[in-house]
Amino acid sequence: MVYDTLLLIGIWMITLFFMVVAHDGTAVAGLRVQAILFLEMFAFFALFWRRDGQTVGMMAWRMRIVSIRGGRLSLAQIILRFLGGLLAAAPLGLGYLWMLVDPDRRTWGDMLSDSRVVVEPKGQRGTARSTN
């Protein structure tokens, strides 16, 4: 999560830079700016999850998100996983810590989207085993 957050902050900084330039150097704020940054965050995760099931941070740790039914996530699953991730983070990360008590080691986003995180064995990209 830390790797992805740093990359996302970089993307947001570039976006905000161009917004400030477009407003002749004055600060930008408000609901429209927040909505643009929120949509960028969704697009960031959606593109990575849909393309290969991995964000940059997940690649570093050989993790991949797959559908419970097998294969890549659908757009509906991506939306549900994203919303589940927001819900999981809201109560001080309780939804992520839930994996410590769940028998299948799933977070709230996993459960909501019928997905799971798998870990790929070293040196075997594309072949994955479950984190259960």
Short mmCIF file of N, CA, C and O in Angstrom, two decimals:
data_model
loop_
_atom_site.label_atom_id
_atom_site.label_comp_id
_atom_site.label_asym_id
_atom_site.label_seq_id
_atom_site.Cartn_x
_atom_site.Cartn_y
_atom_site.Cartn_z
N MET A 1 0.82 -1.19 0.00
CA MET A 1 0.00 0.00 0.00
C MET A 1 0.87 1.26 0.00
O MET A 1 0.47 2.26 -0.60
N VAL A 2 1.99 1.19 0.68
CA VAL A 2 2.87 2.36 0.76
C VAL A 2 3.41 2.72 -0.63
O VAL A 2 3.39 3.89 -1.02
N TYR A 3 3.84 1.72 -1.41
CA TYR A 3 4.37 1.99 -2.75
C TYR A 3 3.31 2.65 -3.62
O TYR A 3 3.57 3.63 -4.33
N ASP A 4 2.10 2.10 -3.58
CA ASP A 4 1.02 2.63 -4.41
C ASP A 4 0.63 4.04 -3.96
O ASP A 4 0.35 4.90 -4.79
N THR A 5 0.62 4.27 -2.65
CA THR A 5 0.29 5.58 -2.13
C THR A 5 1.31 6.62 -2.59
O THR A 5 0.94 7.73 -3.01
N LEU A 6 2.58 6.29 -2.55
CA LEU A 6 3.62 7.23 -3.00
C LEU A 6 3.46 7.55 -4.48
O LEU A 6 3.59 8.71 -4.89
N LEU A 7 3.19 6.54 -5.28
CA LEU A 7 2.98 6.76 -6.71
C LEU A 7 1.75 7.62 -6.96
O LEU A 7 1.77 8.55 -7.77
N LEU A 8 0.68 7.34 -6.23
CA LEU A 8 -0.55 8.11 -6.38
C LEU A 8 -0.36 9.57 -5.95
O LEU A 8 -0.85 10.49 -6.60
N ILE A 9 0.39 9.79 -4.89
CA ILE A 9 0.69 11.17 -4.46
C ILE A 9 1.46 11.91 -5.56
O ILE A 9 1.20 13.08 -5.83
N GLY A 10 2.39 11.22 -6.21
CA GLY A 10 3.12 11.82 -7.32
C GLY A 10 2.19 12.21 -8.46
O GLY A 10 2.32 13.31 -9.04
N ILE A 11 1.26 11.36 -8.79
CA ILE A 11 0.28 11.65 -9.85
C ILE A 11 -0.56 12.86 -9.45
O ILE A 11 -0.81 13.76 -10.25
N TRP A 12 -1.01 12.88 -8.19
CA TRP A 12 -1.80 14.00 -7.71
C TRP A 12 -1.00 15.31 -7.75
O TRP A 12 -1.55 16.36 -8.07
N MET A 13 0.28 15.25 -7.41
CA MET A 13 1.10 16.47 -7.44
C MET A 13 1.21 17.02 -8.85
O MET A 13 1.14 18.24 -9.05
N ILE A 14 1.37 16.14 -9.83
CA ILE A 14 1.44 16.58 -11.22
C ILE A 14 0.11 17.21 -11.64
O ILE A 14 0.08 18.28 -12.27
N THR A 15 -0.99 16.55 -11.29
CA THR A 15 -2.32 17.09 -11.62
C THR A 15 -2.52 18.46 -10.99
O THR A 15 -2.96 19.40 -11.67
N LEU A 16 -2.20 18.58 -9.71
CA LEU A 16 -2.37 19.86 -9.03
C LEU A 16 -1.45 20.93 -9.60
O LEU A 16 -1.85 22.11 -9.69
N PHE A 17 -0.25 20.56 -9.99
CA PHE A 17 0.66 21.52 -10.62
C PHE A 17 0.01 22.12 -11.87
O PHE A 17 -0.01 23.34 -12.04
N PHE A 18 -0.51 21.26 -12.73
CA PHE A 18 -1.13 21.76 -13.97
C PHE A 18 -2.40 22.55 -13.70
O PHE A 18 -2.71 23.51 -14.40
N MET A 19 -3.13 22.19 -12.65
CA MET A 19 -4.32 22.96 -12.29
C MET A 19 -3.93 24.35 -11.80
O MET A 19 -4.59 25.34 -12.15
N VAL A 20 -2.88 24.43 -10.99
CA VAL A 20 -2.42 25.73 -10.50
C VAL A 20 -1.91 26.58 -11.66
O VAL A 20 -2.21 27.77 -11.77
N VAL A 21 -1.16 25.97 -12.57
CA VAL A 21 -0.68 26.70 -13.75
C VAL A 21 -1.85 27.21 -14.57
O VAL A 21 -1.84 28.36 -15.03
N ALA A 22 -2.87 26.39 -14.74
CA ALA A 22 -4.04 26.79 -15.52
C ALA A 22 -4.82 27.92 -14.85
O ALA A 22 -5.55 28.66 -15.51
N HIS A 23 -4.65 28.09 -13.53
CA HIS A 23 -5.33 29.16 -12.79
C HIS A 23 -4.37 30.31 -12.47
O HIS A 23 -4.50 30.98 -11.45
N ASP A 24 -3.38 30.50 -13.33
CA ASP A 24 -2.42 31.61 -13.21
C ASP A 24 -1.71 31.64 -11.86
O ASP A 24 -1.45 32.71 -11.30
N GLY A 25 -1.39 30.47 -11.32
CA GLY A 25 -0.59 30.40 -10.10
C GLY A 25 -1.37 30.51 -8.82
O GLY A 25 -0.78 30.50 -7.74
N THR A 26 -2.68 30.63 -8.90
CA THR A 26 -3.46 30.70 -7.67
C THR A 26 -3.82 29.30 -7.19
O THR A 26 -3.92 28.36 -7.99
N ALA A 27 -4.02 29.19 -5.90
CA ALA A 27 -4.34 27.89 -5.30
C ALA A 27 -5.66 27.36 -5.84
O ALA A 27 -6.57 28.13 -6.17
N VAL A 28 -5.74 26.06 -5.94
CA VAL A 28 -6.98 25.42 -6.37
C VAL A 28 -7.51 24.59 -5.22
O VAL A 28 -6.74 23.96 -4.48
N ALA A 29 -8.81 24.61 -5.04
CA ALA A 29 -9.43 23.85 -3.95
C ALA A 29 -10.91 23.67 -4.30
O ALA A 29 -11.40 24.22 -5.28
N GLY A 30 -11.56 22.91 -3.48
CA GLY A 30 -12.99 22.76 -3.66
C GLY A 30 -13.40 21.37 -4.10
O GLY A 30 -12.58 20.48 -4.33
N LEU A 31 -14.69 21.21 -4.21
CA LEU A 31 -15.27 19.91 -4.54
C LEU A 31 -14.83 19.40 -5.91
O LEU A 31 -14.55 18.21 -6.07
N ARG A 32 -14.71 20.29 -6.87
CA ARG A 32 -14.29 19.86 -8.22
C ARG A 32 -12.88 19.29 -8.20
O ARG A 32 -12.61 18.25 -8.80
N VAL A 33 -11.97 19.93 -7.49
CA VAL A 33 -10.59 19.43 -7.39
C VAL A 33 -10.57 18.09 -6.67
O VAL A 33 -9.90 17.15 -7.11
N GLN A 34 -11.31 17.98 -5.58
CA GLN A 34 -11.36 16.72 -4.84
C GLN A 34 -11.96 15.60 -5.70
O GLN A 34 -11.49 14.46 -5.64
N ALA A 35 -12.97 15.93 -6.49
CA ALA A 35 -13.59 14.92 -7.36
C ALA A 35 -12.60 14.43 -8.42
O ALA A 35 -12.54 13.23 -8.71
N ILE A 36 -11.82 15.34 -8.97
CA ILE A 36 -10.82 14.95 -9.97
C ILE A 36 -9.78 14.03 -9.35
O ILE A 36 -9.42 13.00 -9.93
N LEU A 37 -9.29 14.37 -8.17
CA LEU A 37 -8.29 13.53 -7.49
C LEU A 37 -8.87 12.17 -7.11
O LEU A 37 -8.20 11.15 -7.22
N PHE A 38 -10.13 12.15 -6.69
CA PHE A 38 -10.79 10.89 -6.36
C PHE A 38 -10.92 10.01 -7.61
O PHE A 38 -10.64 8.81 -7.56
N LEU A 39 -11.32 10.60 -8.73
CA LEU A 39 -11.44 9.85 -9.98
C LEU A 39 -10.08 9.34 -10.45
O LEU A 39 -9.98 8.23 -10.98
N GLU A 40 -9.04 10.13 -10.23
CA GLU A 40 -7.69 9.65 -10.56
C GLU A 40 -7.31 8.45 -9.71
O GLU A 40 -6.70 7.50 -10.22
N MET A 41 -7.66 8.49 -8.44
CA MET A 41 -7.35 7.37 -7.56
C MET A 41 -8.09 6.11 -8.03
O MET A 41 -7.50 5.04 -8.11
N PHE A 42 -9.37 6.26 -8.35
CA PHE A 42 -10.12 5.10 -8.85
C PHE A 42 -9.52 4.58 -10.14
O PHE A 42 -9.32 3.37 -10.30
N ALA A 43 -9.20 5.47 -11.07
CA ALA A 43 -8.62 5.06 -12.36
C ALA A 43 -7.29 4.34 -12.16
O ALA A 43 -7.01 3.35 -12.83
N PHE A 44 -6.48 4.83 -11.24
CA PHE A 44 -5.19 4.21 -10.95
C PHE A 44 -5.38 2.74 -10.58
O PHE A 44 -4.78 1.85 -11.18
N PHE A 45 -6.22 2.49 -9.59
CA PHE A 45 -6.43 1.12 -9.14
C PHE A 45 -7.17 0.30 -10.19
O PHE A 45 -6.82 -0.86 -10.44
N ALA A 46 -8.19 0.87 -10.80
CA ALA A 46 -8.98 0.13 -11.77
C ALA A 46 -8.14 -0.34 -12.96
O ALA A 46 -8.26 -1.49 -13.39
N LEU A 47 -7.28 0.52 -13.46
CA LEU A 47 -6.45 0.14 -14.61
C LEU A 47 -5.48 -0.98 -14.26
O LEU A 47 -5.34 -1.95 -15.00
N PHE A 48 -4.83 -0.86 -13.12
CA PHE A 48 -3.89 -1.91 -12.71
C PHE A 48 -4.60 -3.22 -12.41
O PHE A 48 -4.17 -4.29 -12.82
N TRP A 49 -5.70 -3.15 -11.67
CA TRP A 49 -6.42 -4.37 -11.30
C TRP A 49 -7.01 -5.06 -12.53
O TRP A 49 -7.01 -6.28 -12.61
N ARG A 50 -7.50 -4.29 -13.47
CA ARG A 50 -8.12 -4.88 -14.67
C ARG A 50 -7.07 -5.46 -15.61
O ARG A 50 -7.24 -6.53 -16.17
N ARG A 51 -5.96 -4.73 -15.77
CA ARG A 51 -4.93 -5.15 -16.72
C ARG A 51 -4.25 -6.44 -16.30
O ARG A 51 -4.19 -7.40 -17.06
N ASP A 52 -3.72 -6.46 -15.09
CA ASP A 52 -2.92 -7.61 -14.68
C ASP A 52 -3.23 -8.10 -13.26
O ASP A 52 -2.58 -9.00 -12.76
N GLY A 53 -4.20 -7.45 -12.60
CA GLY A 53 -4.52 -7.84 -11.23
C GLY A 53 -3.50 -7.38 -10.22
O GLY A 53 -3.52 -7.83 -9.07
N GLN A 54 -2.59 -6.49 -10.63
CA GLN A 54 -1.53 -6.04 -9.73
C GLN A 54 -1.28 -4.54 -9.89
O GLN A 54 -1.22 -4.03 -11.00
N THR A 55 -1.10 -3.88 -8.76
CA THR A 55 -0.59 -2.52 -8.78
C THR A 55 0.94 -2.62 -8.68
O THR A 55 1.48 -3.71 -8.51
N VAL A 56 1.61 -1.49 -8.75
CA VAL A 56 3.07 -1.49 -8.66
C VAL A 56 3.53 -2.08 -7.32
O VAL A 56 4.45 -2.90 -7.27
N GLY A 57 2.87 -1.69 -6.25
CA GLY A 57 3.23 -2.22 -4.93
C GLY A 57 3.00 -3.72 -4.83
O GLY A 57 3.78 -4.44 -4.22
N MET A 58 1.94 -4.19 -5.45
CA MET A 58 1.65 -5.63 -5.43
C MET A 58 2.69 -6.41 -6.25
O MET A 58 3.03 -7.54 -5.90
N MET A 59 3.17 -5.80 -7.33
CA MET A 59 4.20 -6.46 -8.14
C MET A 59 5.46 -6.68 -7.31
O MET A 59 6.10 -7.73 -7.39
N ALA A 60 5.81 -5.69 -6.50
CA ALA A 60 7.02 -5.78 -5.68
C ALA A 60 6.93 -6.93 -4.68
O ALA A 60 7.94 -7.55 -4.35
N TRP A 61 5.74 -7.23 -4.22
CA TRP A 61 5.54 -8.29 -3.23
C TRP A 61 4.96 -9.57 -3.84
O TRP A 61 4.55 -10.46 -3.11
N ARG A 62 4.94 -9.65 -5.17
CA ARG A 62 4.46 -10.83 -5.91
C ARG A 62 3.02 -11.19 -5.56
O ARG A 62 2.67 -12.35 -5.44
N MET A 63 2.20 -10.17 -5.37
CA MET A 63 0.80 -10.39 -5.03
C MET A 63 -0.07 -10.05 -6.24
O MET A 63 0.30 -9.21 -7.06
N ARG A 64 -1.22 -10.72 -6.33
CA ARG A 64 -2.14 -10.49 -7.44
C ARG A 64 -3.57 -10.66 -6.93
O ARG A 64 -3.84 -11.51 -6.11
N ILE A 65 -4.47 -9.85 -7.47
CA ILE A 65 -5.89 -9.98 -7.14
C ILE A 65 -6.56 -10.79 -8.24
O ILE A 65 -6.38 -10.50 -9.43
N VAL A 66 -7.31 -11.80 -7.84
CA VAL A 66 -8.05 -12.62 -8.80
C VAL A 66 -9.49 -12.74 -8.32
O VAL A 66 -9.79 -12.62 -7.13
N SER A 67 -10.37 -13.01 -9.25
CA SER A 67 -11.77 -13.25 -8.93
C SER A 67 -11.91 -14.62 -8.28
O SER A 67 -11.16 -15.54 -8.60
N ILE A 68 -12.84 -14.75 -7.37
CA ILE A 68 -13.12 -16.05 -6.75
C ILE A 68 -13.50 -17.06 -7.83
O ILE A 68 -13.15 -18.23 -7.75
N ARG A 69 -14.17 -16.59 -8.88
CA ARG A 69 -14.58 -17.45 -9.99
C ARG A 69 -13.42 -17.77 -10.92
O ARG A 69 -13.56 -18.54 -11.85
N GLY A 70 -12.28 -17.17 -10.68
CA GLY A 70 -11.10 -17.37 -11.53
C GLY A 70 -10.94 -16.24 -12.54
O GLY A 70 -11.92 -15.68 -13.01
N GLY A 71 -9.72 -15.92 -12.83
CA GLY A 71 -9.42 -14.91 -13.84
C GLY A 71 -9.44 -13.49 -13.32
O GLY A 71 -9.43 -13.23 -12.12
N ARG A 72 -9.45 -12.56 -14.28
CA ARG A 72 -9.39 -11.14 -13.96
C ARG A 72 -10.70 -10.63 -13.38
O ARG A 72 -11.76 -11.22 -13.58
N LEU A 73 -10.59 -9.51 -12.70
CA LEU A 73 -11.78 -8.88 -12.12
C LEU A 73 -12.59 -8.19 -13.20
O LEU A 73 -12.03 -7.59 -14.13
N SER A 74 -13.90 -8.23 -13.06
CA SER A 74 -14.79 -7.48 -13.95
C SER A 74 -14.83 -6.03 -13.47
O SER A 74 -14.39 -5.72 -12.35
N LEU A 75 -15.40 -5.15 -14.27
CA LEU A 75 -15.51 -3.75 -13.87
C LEU A 75 -16.37 -3.63 -12.61
O LEU A 75 -16.05 -2.85 -11.71
N ALA A 76 -17.45 -4.41 -12.53
CA ALA A 76 -18.30 -4.38 -11.33
C ALA A 76 -17.51 -4.80 -10.09
O ALA A 76 -17.64 -4.18 -9.03
N GLN A 77 -16.69 -5.83 -10.22
CA GLN A 77 -15.87 -6.27 -9.09
C GLN A 77 -14.85 -5.21 -8.71
O GLN A 77 -14.57 -5.01 -7.52
N ILE A 78 -14.28 -4.53 -9.70
CA ILE A 78 -13.30 -3.47 -9.43
C ILE A 78 -13.96 -2.34 -8.65
O ILE A 78 -13.40 -1.83 -7.67
N ILE A 79 -15.15 -1.95 -9.07
CA ILE A 79 -15.87 -0.87 -8.36
C ILE A 79 -16.17 -1.30 -6.93
O ILE A 79 -15.94 -0.54 -5.98
N LEU A 80 -16.67 -2.52 -6.75
CA LEU A 80 -16.97 -3.01 -5.41
C LEU A 80 -15.72 -3.14 -4.55
O LEU A 80 -15.74 -2.81 -3.35
N ARG A 81 -14.62 -3.58 -5.14
CA ARG A 81 -13.37 -3.71 -4.39
C ARG A 81 -12.85 -2.34 -3.96
O ARG A 81 -12.39 -2.15 -2.83
N PHE A 82 -12.95 -1.37 -4.85
CA PHE A 82 -12.52 0.00 -4.54
C PHE A 82 -13.36 0.57 -3.40
O PHE A 82 -12.82 1.11 -2.42
N LEU A 83 -14.68 0.45 -3.51
CA LEU A 83 -15.56 0.95 -2.45
C LEU A 83 -15.33 0.19 -1.14
O LEU A 83 -15.31 0.79 -0.06
N GLY A 84 -15.11 -1.12 -1.24
CA GLY A 84 -14.80 -1.92 -0.06
C GLY A 84 -13.49 -1.48 0.59
O GLY A 84 -13.37 -1.48 1.81
N GLY A 85 -12.52 -1.10 -0.24
CA GLY A 85 -11.26 -0.61 0.29
C GLY A 85 -11.43 0.70 1.05
O GLY A 85 -10.81 0.92 2.09
N LEU A 86 -12.28 1.58 0.52
CA LEU A 86 -12.56 2.84 1.22
C LEU A 86 -13.25 2.57 2.55
O LEU A 86 -12.90 3.16 3.58
N LEU A 87 -14.22 1.65 2.53
CA LEU A 87 -14.92 1.29 3.77
C LEU A 87 -13.96 0.63 4.77
O LEU A 87 -14.05 0.87 5.97
N ALA A 88 -13.05 -0.18 4.26
CA ALA A 88 -12.10 -0.88 5.12
C ALA A 88 -11.14 0.10 5.80
O ALA A 88 -10.72 -0.11 6.94
N ALA A 89 -10.79 1.15 5.11
CA ALA A 89 -9.85 2.14 5.66
C ALA A 89 -10.53 3.09 6.65
O ALA A 89 -9.88 3.57 7.58
N ALA A 90 -11.82 3.34 6.46
CA ALA A 90 -12.52 4.35 7.26
C ALA A 90 -12.44 4.12 8.77
O ALA A 90 -12.10 5.05 9.51
N PRO A 91 -12.72 2.91 9.28
CA PRO A 91 -12.64 2.73 10.74
C PRO A 91 -11.23 2.36 11.19
O PRO A 91 -10.97 1.28 11.73
N LEU A 92 -10.28 3.25 10.90
CA LEU A 92 -8.88 3.06 11.29
C LEU A 92 -8.27 1.77 10.74
O LEU A 92 -7.47 1.11 11.40
N GLY A 93 -8.66 1.39 9.52
CA GLY A 93 -8.08 0.22 8.87
C GLY A 93 -8.62 -1.11 9.34
O GLY A 93 -8.09 -2.16 8.99
N LEU A 94 -9.70 -1.09 10.12
CA LEU A 94 -10.27 -2.34 10.65
C LEU A 94 -10.62 -3.33 9.53
O LEU A 94 -10.42 -4.53 9.68
N GLY A 95 -11.10 -2.83 8.41
CA GLY A 95 -11.47 -3.71 7.31
C GLY A 95 -10.30 -4.43 6.68
O GLY A 95 -10.45 -5.50 6.08
N TYR A 96 -9.10 -3.86 6.81
CA TYR A 96 -7.90 -4.54 6.33
C TYR A 96 -7.38 -5.52 7.38
O TYR A 96 -6.89 -6.59 7.06
N LEU A 97 -7.49 -5.13 8.64
CA LEU A 97 -7.07 -6.02 9.72
C LEU A 97 -7.99 -7.24 9.83
O LEU A 97 -7.61 -8.24 10.44
N TRP A 98 -9.16 -7.13 9.23
CA TRP A 98 -10.12 -8.23 9.25
C TRP A 98 -9.52 -9.53 8.72
O TRP A 98 -9.89 -10.62 9.13
N MET A 99 -8.55 -9.41 7.82
CA MET A 99 -7.92 -10.61 7.25
C MET A 99 -7.24 -11.46 8.33
O MET A 99 -7.02 -12.64 8.13
N LEU A 100 -6.93 -10.87 9.46
CA LEU A 100 -6.28 -11.61 10.54
C LEU A 100 -7.25 -12.55 11.25
O LEU A 100 -6.81 -13.52 11.89
N VAL A 101 -8.55 -12.29 11.15
CA VAL A 101 -9.54 -13.15 11.79
C VAL A 101 -10.38 -13.94 10.80
O VAL A 101 -11.02 -14.91 11.17
N ASP A 102 -10.36 -13.54 9.53
CA ASP A 102 -11.13 -14.24 8.51
C ASP A 102 -10.44 -15.56 8.15
O ASP A 102 -9.23 -15.56 7.91
N PRO A 103 -11.18 -16.68 8.12
CA PRO A 103 -10.53 -17.97 7.81
C PRO A 103 -9.91 -18.01 6.41
O PRO A 103 -8.94 -18.74 6.19
N ASP A 104 -10.45 -17.21 5.48
CA ASP A 104 -9.89 -17.17 4.12
C ASP A 104 -8.93 -16.00 3.93
O ASP A 104 -8.51 -15.72 2.81
N ARG A 105 -8.61 -15.29 5.03
CA ARG A 105 -7.68 -14.16 5.03
C ARG A 105 -8.10 -13.06 4.04
O ARG A 105 -7.27 -12.47 3.37
N ARG A 106 -9.41 -12.78 3.98
CA ARG A 106 -9.92 -11.77 3.08
C ARG A 106 -10.25 -10.49 3.83
O ARG A 106 -10.68 -10.52 4.97
N THR A 107 -10.04 -9.36 3.16
CA THR A 107 -10.41 -8.06 3.70
C THR A 107 -11.85 -7.76 3.30
O THR A 107 -12.46 -8.51 2.53
N TRP A 108 -12.38 -6.64 3.78
CA TRP A 108 -13.74 -6.28 3.43
C TRP A 108 -13.88 -6.08 1.92
O TRP A 108 -14.88 -6.45 1.32
N GLY A 109 -12.88 -5.48 1.28
CA GLY A 109 -12.92 -5.30 -0.17
C GLY A 109 -12.94 -6.62 -0.92
O GLY A 109 -13.63 -6.76 -1.93
N ASP A 110 -12.19 -7.59 -0.42
CA ASP A 110 -12.19 -8.93 -1.02
C ASP A 110 -13.59 -9.55 -0.93
O ASP A 110 -14.11 -10.09 -1.91
N MET A 111 -14.18 -9.47 0.25
CA MET A 111 -15.48 -10.10 0.46
C MET A 111 -16.56 -9.41 -0.36
O MET A 111 -17.41 -10.08 -0.95
N LEU A 112 -16.51 -8.11 -0.42
CA LEU A 112 -17.53 -7.36 -1.15
C LEU A 112 -17.46 -7.61 -2.66
O LEU A 112 -18.48 -7.66 -3.34
N SER A 113 -16.26 -7.83 -3.17
CA SER A 113 -16.07 -7.98 -4.62
C SER A 113 -15.88 -9.42 -5.08
O SER A 113 -15.61 -9.66 -6.25
N ASP A 114 -16.02 -10.38 -4.19
CA ASP A 114 -15.77 -11.79 -4.54
C ASP A 114 -14.41 -11.97 -5.20
O ASP A 114 -14.27 -12.56 -6.27
N SER A 115 -13.40 -11.43 -4.54
CA SER A 115 -12.03 -11.56 -5.04
C SER A 115 -11.13 -12.02 -3.90
O SER A 115 -11.56 -12.10 -2.76
N ARG A 116 -9.89 -12.30 -4.24
CA ARG A 116 -8.92 -12.67 -3.21
C ARG A 116 -7.53 -12.30 -3.70
O ARG A 116 -7.30 -12.14 -4.89
N VAL A 117 -6.62 -12.19 -2.77
CA VAL A 117 -5.23 -11.89 -3.09
C VAL A 117 -4.46 -13.21 -3.07
O VAL A 117 -4.59 -14.00 -2.13
N VAL A 118 -3.67 -13.43 -4.11
CA VAL A 118 -2.82 -14.61 -4.17
C VAL A 118 -1.37 -14.15 -4.23
O VAL A 118 -1.07 -13.03 -4.66
N VAL A 119 -0.47 -15.03 -3.79
CA VAL A 119 0.96 -14.73 -3.82
C VAL A 119 1.61 -15.65 -4.83
O VAL A 119 1.40 -16.87 -4.80
N GLU A 120 2.38 -15.06 -5.74
CA GLU A 120 3.07 -15.85 -6.75
C GLU A 120 4.37 -16.41 -6.19
O GLU A 120 5.10 -15.70 -5.50
N PRO A 121 4.66 -17.67 -6.48
CA PRO A 121 5.96 -18.21 -6.05
C PRO A 121 7.10 -17.46 -6.73
O PRO A 121 6.94 -16.92 -7.82
N LYS A 122 8.25 -17.42 -6.09
CA LYS A 122 9.42 -16.74 -6.68
C LYS A 122 9.76 -17.34 -8.02
O LYS A 122 9.78 -18.56 -8.18
N GLY A 123 10.04 -16.47 -9.00
CA GLY A 123 10.51 -16.91 -10.30
C GLY A 123 9.45 -17.52 -11.20
O GLY A 123 9.75 -18.00 -12.27
N GLN A 124 8.18 -17.51 -10.78
CA GLN A 124 7.12 -18.08 -11.61
C GLN A 124 6.04 -17.06 -11.83
O GLN A 124 4.91 -17.22 -11.37
N ARG A 125 6.33 -16.02 -12.55
CA ARG A 125 5.37 -14.96 -12.81
C ARG A 125 4.17 -15.52 -13.59
O ARG A 125 4.32 -16.24 -14.54
N GLY A 126 2.98 -15.17 -13.13
CA GLY A 126 1.77 -15.63 -13.79
C GLY A 126 1.15 -16.85 -13.14
O GLY A 126 -0.02 -17.12 -13.29
N THR A 127 1.91 -17.61 -12.37
CA THR A 127 1.39 -18.74 -11.63
C THR A 127 1.27 -18.29 -10.19
O THR A 127 2.21 -17.78 -9.62
N ALA A 128 0.11 -18.48 -9.60
CA ALA A 128 -0.10 -17.95 -8.27
C ALA A 128 -0.67 -19.00 -7.34
O ALA A 128 -1.33 -19.93 -7.75
N ARG A 129 -0.37 -18.80 -6.05
CA ARG A 129 -0.99 -19.63 -5.03
C ARG A 129 -1.74 -18.73 -4.08
O ARG A 129 -1.44 -17.56 -3.93
N SER A 130 -2.72 -19.26 -3.44
CA SER A 130 -3.57 -18.48 -2.54
C SER A 130 -2.81 -18.11 -1.28
O SER A 130 -1.92 -18.82 -0.84
N THR A 131 -3.25 -16.99 -0.67
CA THR A 131 -2.67 -16.58 0.61
C THR A 131 -3.35 -17.30 1.76
O THR A 131 -3.00 -17.09 2.90
N ASN A 132 -4.34 -18.15 1.48
CA ASN A 132 -5.06 -18.86 2.56
C ASN A 132 -4.17 -19.93 3.12
O ASN A 132 -3.51 -20.65 2.55
#
